[in-house]
Coordinates of C-alpha atoms and ligand atoms in Angstrom, one line a residue:
M1 CA 57.7 126.2 91.3
E2 CA 54.2 125.1 90.4
I3 CA 55.3 123.5 87.0
Q4 CA 58.2 121.7 88.7
S5 CA 56.0 120.1 91.4
R6 CA 53.7 119.1 88.7
K7 CA 56.5 117.3 86.9
A8 CA 57.5 115.5 90.0
D9 CA 53.9 114.5 90.6
H10 CA 53.7 113.1 87.0
I11 CA 56.7 111.1 87.4
Q12 CA 55.4 109.7 90.9
L13 CA 52.1 108.9 89.7
C14 CA 53.3 107.1 86.6
L15 CA 55.5 104.9 88.8
T16 CA 53.1 104.2 91.5
G17 CA 49.7 105.0 90.6
D18 CA 46.6 103.3 89.0
V19 CA 46.8 105.5 85.8
E20 CA 46.1 103.2 83.1
F21 CA 42.8 103.1 80.9
Q22 CA 40.4 100.6 82.4
Q23 CA 38.3 99.5 79.7
T24 CA 39.5 101.1 76.5
T25 CA 42.3 99.1 74.9
T26 CA 44.6 99.8 72.1
G27 CA 42.8 97.5 69.8
L28 CA 45.9 95.7 68.9
E29 CA 44.7 92.6 70.7
Q30 CA 42.2 92.3 68.1
Y31 CA 45.0 91.3 65.7
R32 CA 47.2 88.2 65.4
F33 CA 50.2 87.4 63.3
I34 CA 49.9 84.3 61.2
H35 CA 52.8 82.0 62.3
S36 CA 55.4 80.8 60.0
C37 CA 56.5 77.2 60.8
L38 CA 59.2 77.3 58.2
P39 CA 60.7 80.9 58.0
E40 CA 63.4 80.1 55.4
L41 CA 65.4 82.7 57.2
D42 CA 68.6 82.8 59.6
R43 CA 67.5 84.8 62.7
D44 CA 70.9 86.5 62.8
D45 CA 70.1 88.0 59.4
I46 CA 67.1 90.0 60.6
D47 CA 67.5 93.5 60.0
L48 CA 65.5 96.1 62.4
H49 CA 67.2 99.1 60.9
T50 CA 65.2 101.9 59.8
V51 CA 65.5 105.7 58.6
F52 CA 63.1 108.3 60.2
L53 CA 63.2 111.9 59.3
G54 CA 66.5 111.3 57.6
K55 CA 68.1 109.9 60.6
S56 CA 69.4 106.2 60.6
L57 CA 68.2 104.0 63.6
S58 CA 69.2 100.8 64.6
A59 CA 65.5 99.9 65.2
P60 CA 62.2 101.7 64.8
L61 CA 61.9 102.6 68.5
L62 CA 61.2 105.8 70.2
I63 CA 61.5 106.7 73.7
S64 CA 58.5 109.0 74.0
S65 CA 58.4 112.4 75.4
M66 CA 58.2 112.5 79.1
T67 CA 60.2 114.7 81.5
G68 CA 62.6 117.3 82.7
G69 CA 62.6 120.1 85.2
T70 CA 63.6 118.4 88.3
E71 CA 66.6 116.6 89.6
L72 CA 64.9 113.2 89.3
A73 CA 63.8 114.2 85.8
K74 CA 67.3 114.9 84.9
T75 CA 68.7 111.7 86.1
I76 CA 65.9 109.9 84.1
N77 CA 66.4 112.1 80.8
Y78 CA 70.2 111.4 81.1
R79 CA 69.7 107.6 81.5
L80 CA 67.4 107.5 78.7
A81 CA 69.6 109.5 76.4
E82 CA 72.5 107.3 77.3
V83 CA 70.5 104.3 76.0
A84 CA 69.3 106.2 73.0
Q85 CA 72.8 106.5 72.0
H86 CA 73.9 103.0 72.8
F87 CA 71.0 101.4 70.9
R88 CA 70.8 104.2 68.2
L89 CA 67.2 105.0 68.9
A90 CA 64.9 108.0 68.9
M91 CA 64.1 110.2 72.0
G92 CA 61.9 112.8 73.1
V93 CA 62.1 115.0 76.2
G94 CA 59.0 116.3 78.1
S95 CA 57.5 119.7 77.7
Q96 CA 60.5 122.3 78.1
R97 CA 58.1 125.1 79.1
V98 CA 59.3 124.8 82.8
A99 CA 63.0 125.7 81.5
V100 CA 61.8 128.5 79.4
E101 CA 60.2 130.0 82.5
N102 CA 63.2 129.0 84.7
P103 CA 66.4 129.0 82.4
H104 CA 68.5 127.5 85.3
L105 CA 66.6 124.2 84.7
A106 CA 67.6 124.0 81.0
D107 CA 70.2 121.2 82.0
T108 CA 67.6 118.8 82.8
F109 CA 66.8 118.6 79.0
T110 CA 70.4 119.0 77.6
V111 CA 70.9 115.4 76.5
R112 CA 72.5 115.9 73.1
K113 CA 75.9 115.6 74.8
L114 CA 75.0 112.1 75.9
A115 CA 73.3 111.3 72.7
P116 CA 75.3 112.8 69.7
N117 CA 73.9 110.4 67.1
A118 CA 70.4 109.7 68.3
L119 CA 67.2 111.4 66.7
L120 CA 66.2 113.8 69.4
F121 CA 62.8 115.8 69.7
A122 CA 62.2 118.9 71.6
N123 CA 58.6 119.2 73.2
L124 CA 56.2 121.8 73.9
G125 CA 52.3 121.8 74.5
A126 CA 50.8 123.4 71.3
V127 CA 48.4 125.2 73.4
Q128 CA 51.3 127.3 74.7
L129 CA 51.3 129.2 71.2
N130 CA 48.0 130.8 72.7
Y131 CA 49.6 131.7 75.9
G132 CA 52.7 133.9 74.8
Y133 CA 55.0 131.3 73.2
G134 CA 56.2 131.7 69.7
I135 CA 59.1 131.0 67.4
D136 CA 61.8 132.3 69.8
E137 CA 60.9 130.0 72.6
C138 CA 60.5 127.2 70.2
Q139 CA 64.0 127.9 68.7
R140 CA 65.4 128.2 72.3
M141 CA 64.0 124.7 73.2
V142 CA 65.4 123.2 70.0
D143 CA 68.6 124.6 70.6
W144 CA 69.1 123.4 74.2
L145 CA 69.2 119.9 72.7
T146 CA 70.3 120.6 69.2
A147 CA 67.1 118.7 68.5
D148 CA 66.4 117.3 65.0
A149 CA 62.7 118.3 65.2
L150 CA 60.1 119.9 67.7
I151 CA 57.2 117.8 68.9
L152 CA 54.2 119.8 69.7
H153 CA 51.8 118.0 72.0
L154 CA 48.0 118.2 71.7
N155 CA 46.4 117.6 75.1
P156 CA 42.9 119.3 75.4
L157 CA 41.6 116.4 77.9
Q158 CA 44.4 116.7 80.0
E159 CA 44.1 120.6 80.1
C160 CA 40.5 120.2 81.1
V161 CA 41.2 118.0 84.1
Q162 CA 44.4 119.7 85.1
T163 CA 43.7 122.4 87.8
K164 CA 43.9 125.6 86.1
G165 CA 44.7 124.0 82.8
D166 CA 45.3 126.0 79.7
T167 CA 42.2 125.4 77.6
N168 CA 42.1 128.2 74.9
F169 CA 42.7 126.0 71.9
K170 CA 41.2 128.6 69.5
G171 CA 43.1 129.3 66.4
L172 CA 46.0 127.0 67.1
I173 CA 45.9 125.4 63.7
A174 CA 47.0 128.9 62.0
K175 CA 49.8 129.1 64.7
I176 CA 51.0 125.7 64.0
N177 CA 50.9 126.4 60.3
Q178 CA 53.1 129.6 61.0
L179 CA 55.5 127.7 63.2
C180 CA 56.0 125.0 60.5
H181 CA 56.9 127.5 57.9
R182 CA 59.2 129.5 60.1
L183 CA 61.1 127.1 62.4
P184 CA 64.3 125.7 60.8
V185 CA 63.6 122.2 62.0
P186 CA 60.5 120.1 61.2
V187 CA 57.6 120.1 63.3
V188 CA 55.9 116.9 64.5
V189 CA 52.6 116.6 66.3
K190 CA 51.4 114.0 69.0
E191 CA 48.7 113.5 71.5
V192 CA 49.4 112.3 75.1
G193 CA 47.1 109.1 75.0
N194 CA 43.8 110.3 73.6
G195 CA 44.6 109.7 69.9
I196 CA 44.5 111.6 66.7
S197 CA 41.7 110.9 64.1
A198 CA 42.1 110.7 60.4
G199 CA 40.4 114.1 60.1
M200 CA 42.7 115.9 62.5
A201 CA 45.7 114.3 60.9
Q202 CA 44.5 115.8 57.5
L203 CA 44.2 119.3 58.9
L204 CA 47.7 119.0 60.6
I205 CA 49.4 117.6 57.4
E206 CA 47.8 120.7 55.5
A207 CA 49.3 123.0 58.1
G208 CA 52.8 121.7 57.6
V209 CA 53.5 119.0 60.1
V210 CA 56.1 116.5 58.8
A211 CA 55.2 113.6 60.9
I212 CA 52.4 112.4 63.2
D213 CA 52.6 110.4 66.6
V214 CA 49.2 109.0 67.2
A215 CA 49.6 108.6 71.3
G216 CA 46.4 106.8 71.1
A217 CA 44.2 105.4 74.0
G218 CA 44.8 102.1 75.7
G219 CA 47.9 103.0 77.9
T220 CA 48.7 105.9 80.3
S221 CA 45.5 107.8 80.9
W222 CA 46.4 111.5 81.6
A223 CA 42.8 112.1 82.7
K224 CA 43.5 109.7 85.4
V225 CA 47.0 111.3 86.1
E226 CA 45.5 114.8 86.4
G227 CA 42.4 113.7 88.3
E228 CA 44.6 111.9 90.8
R229 CA 46.6 115.1 91.3
A230 CA 43.5 117.3 91.7
T231 CA 42.1 118.6 94.9
D232 CA 39.0 120.2 93.5
P233 CA 36.1 117.5 93.5
I234 CA 35.0 118.7 89.9
Q235 CA 38.4 118.2 88.5
R236 CA 38.7 114.8 90.4
Q237 CA 35.3 113.7 88.9
L238 CA 36.3 114.6 85.4
G239 CA 39.4 112.6 85.7
E240 CA 37.2 109.8 86.6
T241 CA 34.4 110.3 83.9
F242 CA 37.1 110.8 81.3
A243 CA 39.6 108.1 82.3
D244 CA 38.7 105.9 79.2
W245 CA 38.1 108.7 76.7
G246 CA 40.0 108.6 73.4
I247 CA 40.7 106.8 70.2
P248 CA 42.4 103.5 70.6
T249 CA 46.0 103.4 69.0
A250 CA 45.1 100.7 66.4
E251 CA 42.1 102.7 65.0
C252 CA 44.4 106.0 65.0
I253 CA 46.9 104.2 62.9
T254 CA 44.6 102.5 60.4
G255 CA 42.4 105.7 60.0
I256 CA 45.4 107.9 59.4
R257 CA 47.1 105.6 57.0
S258 CA 43.7 105.4 55.0
I259 CA 44.0 109.2 54.2
A260 CA 47.8 109.7 54.3
P261 CA 49.6 106.7 52.9
T262 CA 53.2 108.1 53.2
I263 CA 53.2 110.6 56.1
P264 CA 55.9 109.6 58.5
L265 CA 53.8 107.9 61.4
I266 CA 54.7 107.1 65.0
A267 CA 52.4 104.7 66.8
S268 CA 52.3 104.9 70.5
G269 CA 49.9 104.9 73.4
G270 CA 49.8 101.6 75.4
L271 CA 52.3 99.6 73.7
K272 CA 53.5 97.0 76.2
N273 CA 56.0 94.9 74.2
G274 CA 57.6 94.3 70.9
V275 CA 54.7 92.2 69.6
D276 CA 52.3 95.2 70.1
G277 CA 55.1 97.4 68.4
A278 CA 55.3 94.9 65.3
K279 CA 51.5 94.9 65.0
A280 CA 51.4 98.7 65.0
I281 CA 54.1 98.5 62.2
A282 CA 52.4 96.0 60.2
L283 CA 49.2 98.5 60.3
G284 CA 51.3 101.1 58.8
A285 CA 53.5 103.0 61.6
N286 CA 57.0 103.8 60.7
L287 CA 58.2 104.1 64.4
I288 CA 56.8 102.8 67.8
G289 CA 56.9 104.9 70.9
F290 CA 56.9 103.7 74.7
A291 CA 56.4 106.2 77.4
R292 CA 55.5 104.7 80.9
P293 CA 57.4 101.4 80.3
F294 CA 60.8 103.3 79.6
L295 CA 60.0 105.5 82.6
Q296 CA 59.6 102.5 85.1
A297 CA 63.0 100.8 83.6
A298 CA 64.8 104.2 83.9
H299 CA 63.7 104.9 87.3
T300 CA 64.9 101.7 88.4
S301 CA 68.5 101.7 87.0
T302 CA 70.4 102.2 83.8
E303 CA 70.9 98.5 83.7
A304 CA 67.1 97.9 83.9
L305 CA 66.8 100.2 81.1
H306 CA 69.4 98.2 78.9
I307 CA 67.6 94.8 79.7
F308 CA 64.1 96.5 78.9
T309 CA 65.5 97.8 75.6
K310 CA 67.1 94.4 74.7
I311 CA 64.0 92.6 75.3
L312 CA 62.1 94.9 73.0
L313 CA 64.5 94.4 70.3
A314 CA 64.6 90.7 70.8
E315 CA 60.6 90.6 70.7
L316 CA 60.8 92.6 67.3
T317 CA 63.4 90.3 66.1
T318 CA 61.4 87.3 66.9
V319 CA 58.2 88.7 65.4
L320 CA 60.0 89.1 62.0
F321 CA 61.6 85.7 62.2
C322 CA 58.4 83.9 63.1
T323 CA 56.4 85.6 60.4
G324 CA 59.2 84.8 57.7
N325 CA 60.3 88.5 57.2
P326 CA 63.7 89.7 57.1
N327 CA 62.7 93.3 57.8
F328 CA 60.0 95.7 58.6
S329 CA 59.3 96.8 54.8
S330 CA 58.8 93.0 54.1
L331 CA 56.4 92.7 57.1
Q332 CA 54.3 95.6 55.9
K333 CA 54.0 94.1 52.5
S334 CA 53.4 90.5 53.8
N335 CA 49.7 90.5 55.0
C336 CA 50.7 88.4 57.9
L337 CA 48.6 90.4 60.4
V338 CA 44.9 89.2 60.6
R339 CA 41.9 90.8 62.4
L340 CA 40.4 88.3 64.8
Ligands
FMN401 C1 55.8 110.9 83.4 C2 55.3 111.1 81.9 C3 55.4 112.5 81.6 C4 54.9 112.9 80.2 N1 55.1 114.2 79.7 C5 55.0 114.6 78.6 C6 55.2 115.6 77.9 O1 55.7 116.6 78.7 N2 54.9 115.9 76.6 C7 54.4 115.0 75.8 O2 54.3 115.3 74.6 N3 53.9 113.8 76.5 C8 54.2 113.4 77.7 N4 53.7 112.2 78.1 C9 53.0 111.4 77.3 C10 53.7 110.4 76.7 O3 54.6 110.8 75.6 C11 52.7 109.3 75.9 O4 52.2 110.0 74.8 C12 51.8 108.9 76.8 O5 52.2 108.6 78.1 C13 51.2 107.5 76.2 O6 52.0 106.5 76.0 P1 52.3 105.2 77.1 O7 50.9 104.5 77.0 O8 53.3 104.4 76.4 O9 52.7 105.8 78.4 C14 54.3 112.0 79.4 C15 54.2 110.5 79.9 C16 54.7 110.2 81.0 C17 54.7 108.8 81.5

């Protein structure tokens, strides 16, 4: 019941609350594309298509891990899955711990039936590996959605601000390593909006993760979300003090790319539109993830979700066209992104 009400609060606060970073930005505003006044391309020929973890996607777009465990979460997950299938995108579900503890809630996550061709990610907080979770629970979560991979999220700050959060992160890298070698699907790691440094990425790659989602600072602040939920004045103050804590998304991408030129890399955290997304790709990301913007559209209606996705695709196409690039690999080689 406790986890379910937390999931409900998260959705509500992310829809209505003031939960954005205040001063820390993604850093993407420090970059600008060089406009091409003569692209020598037909816009209709622009190709957004990409392949990630062996799966073909119509565009490098990820609906970031968010929710599950309540009736509203189920509606949102099912709408998101329908869109992931329709546009052939990637999608993550939120932490599935709630359903391991209450198996009757598993159907709030079972989106494969709606998205047979999408790249789907299962999800668990890595810290749960220190609280009784192991290969069996992870396998069950993967099976519920016939997931292509498992995302482990790393959220030390969120756990510090959350009332009775799970804060024993000791020895986790060894457990992640074991899981990477025993789980039959690939393991991906992500943060939740505070970013992953180059040094941490190096450790995680050595432990065996196949891809990293930076989930950097500049968008949804989970210190703020948990601070808003807390009743204890100490937890509330922690949420305020650490509201702007984290590594900006752009810095995570460039840092990780400098030490790991080929690791499949997802950029997320504070991306607002296709121009932000294209900048992240030009900096070296392979996939771009959006959480709260998809949540807001999905909560409104399926139609709003389709419109939001079409806008993102049109923005990505327009960046490629107006920089004179027929596809993203050309964009990454083009040097058309400049630092201001
Ligand atoms: C309502 C909501 C619930 C979330 N729950 C999870 C979760 O269970 N697991 C996870 O890995 N990330 C979760 N996230 C974090 C997002 O995946 C993402 O990393 C973060 O919100 C930053 O992206 P944004 O700025 O686009 O919102 C959640 C985000 C939202 C908005």
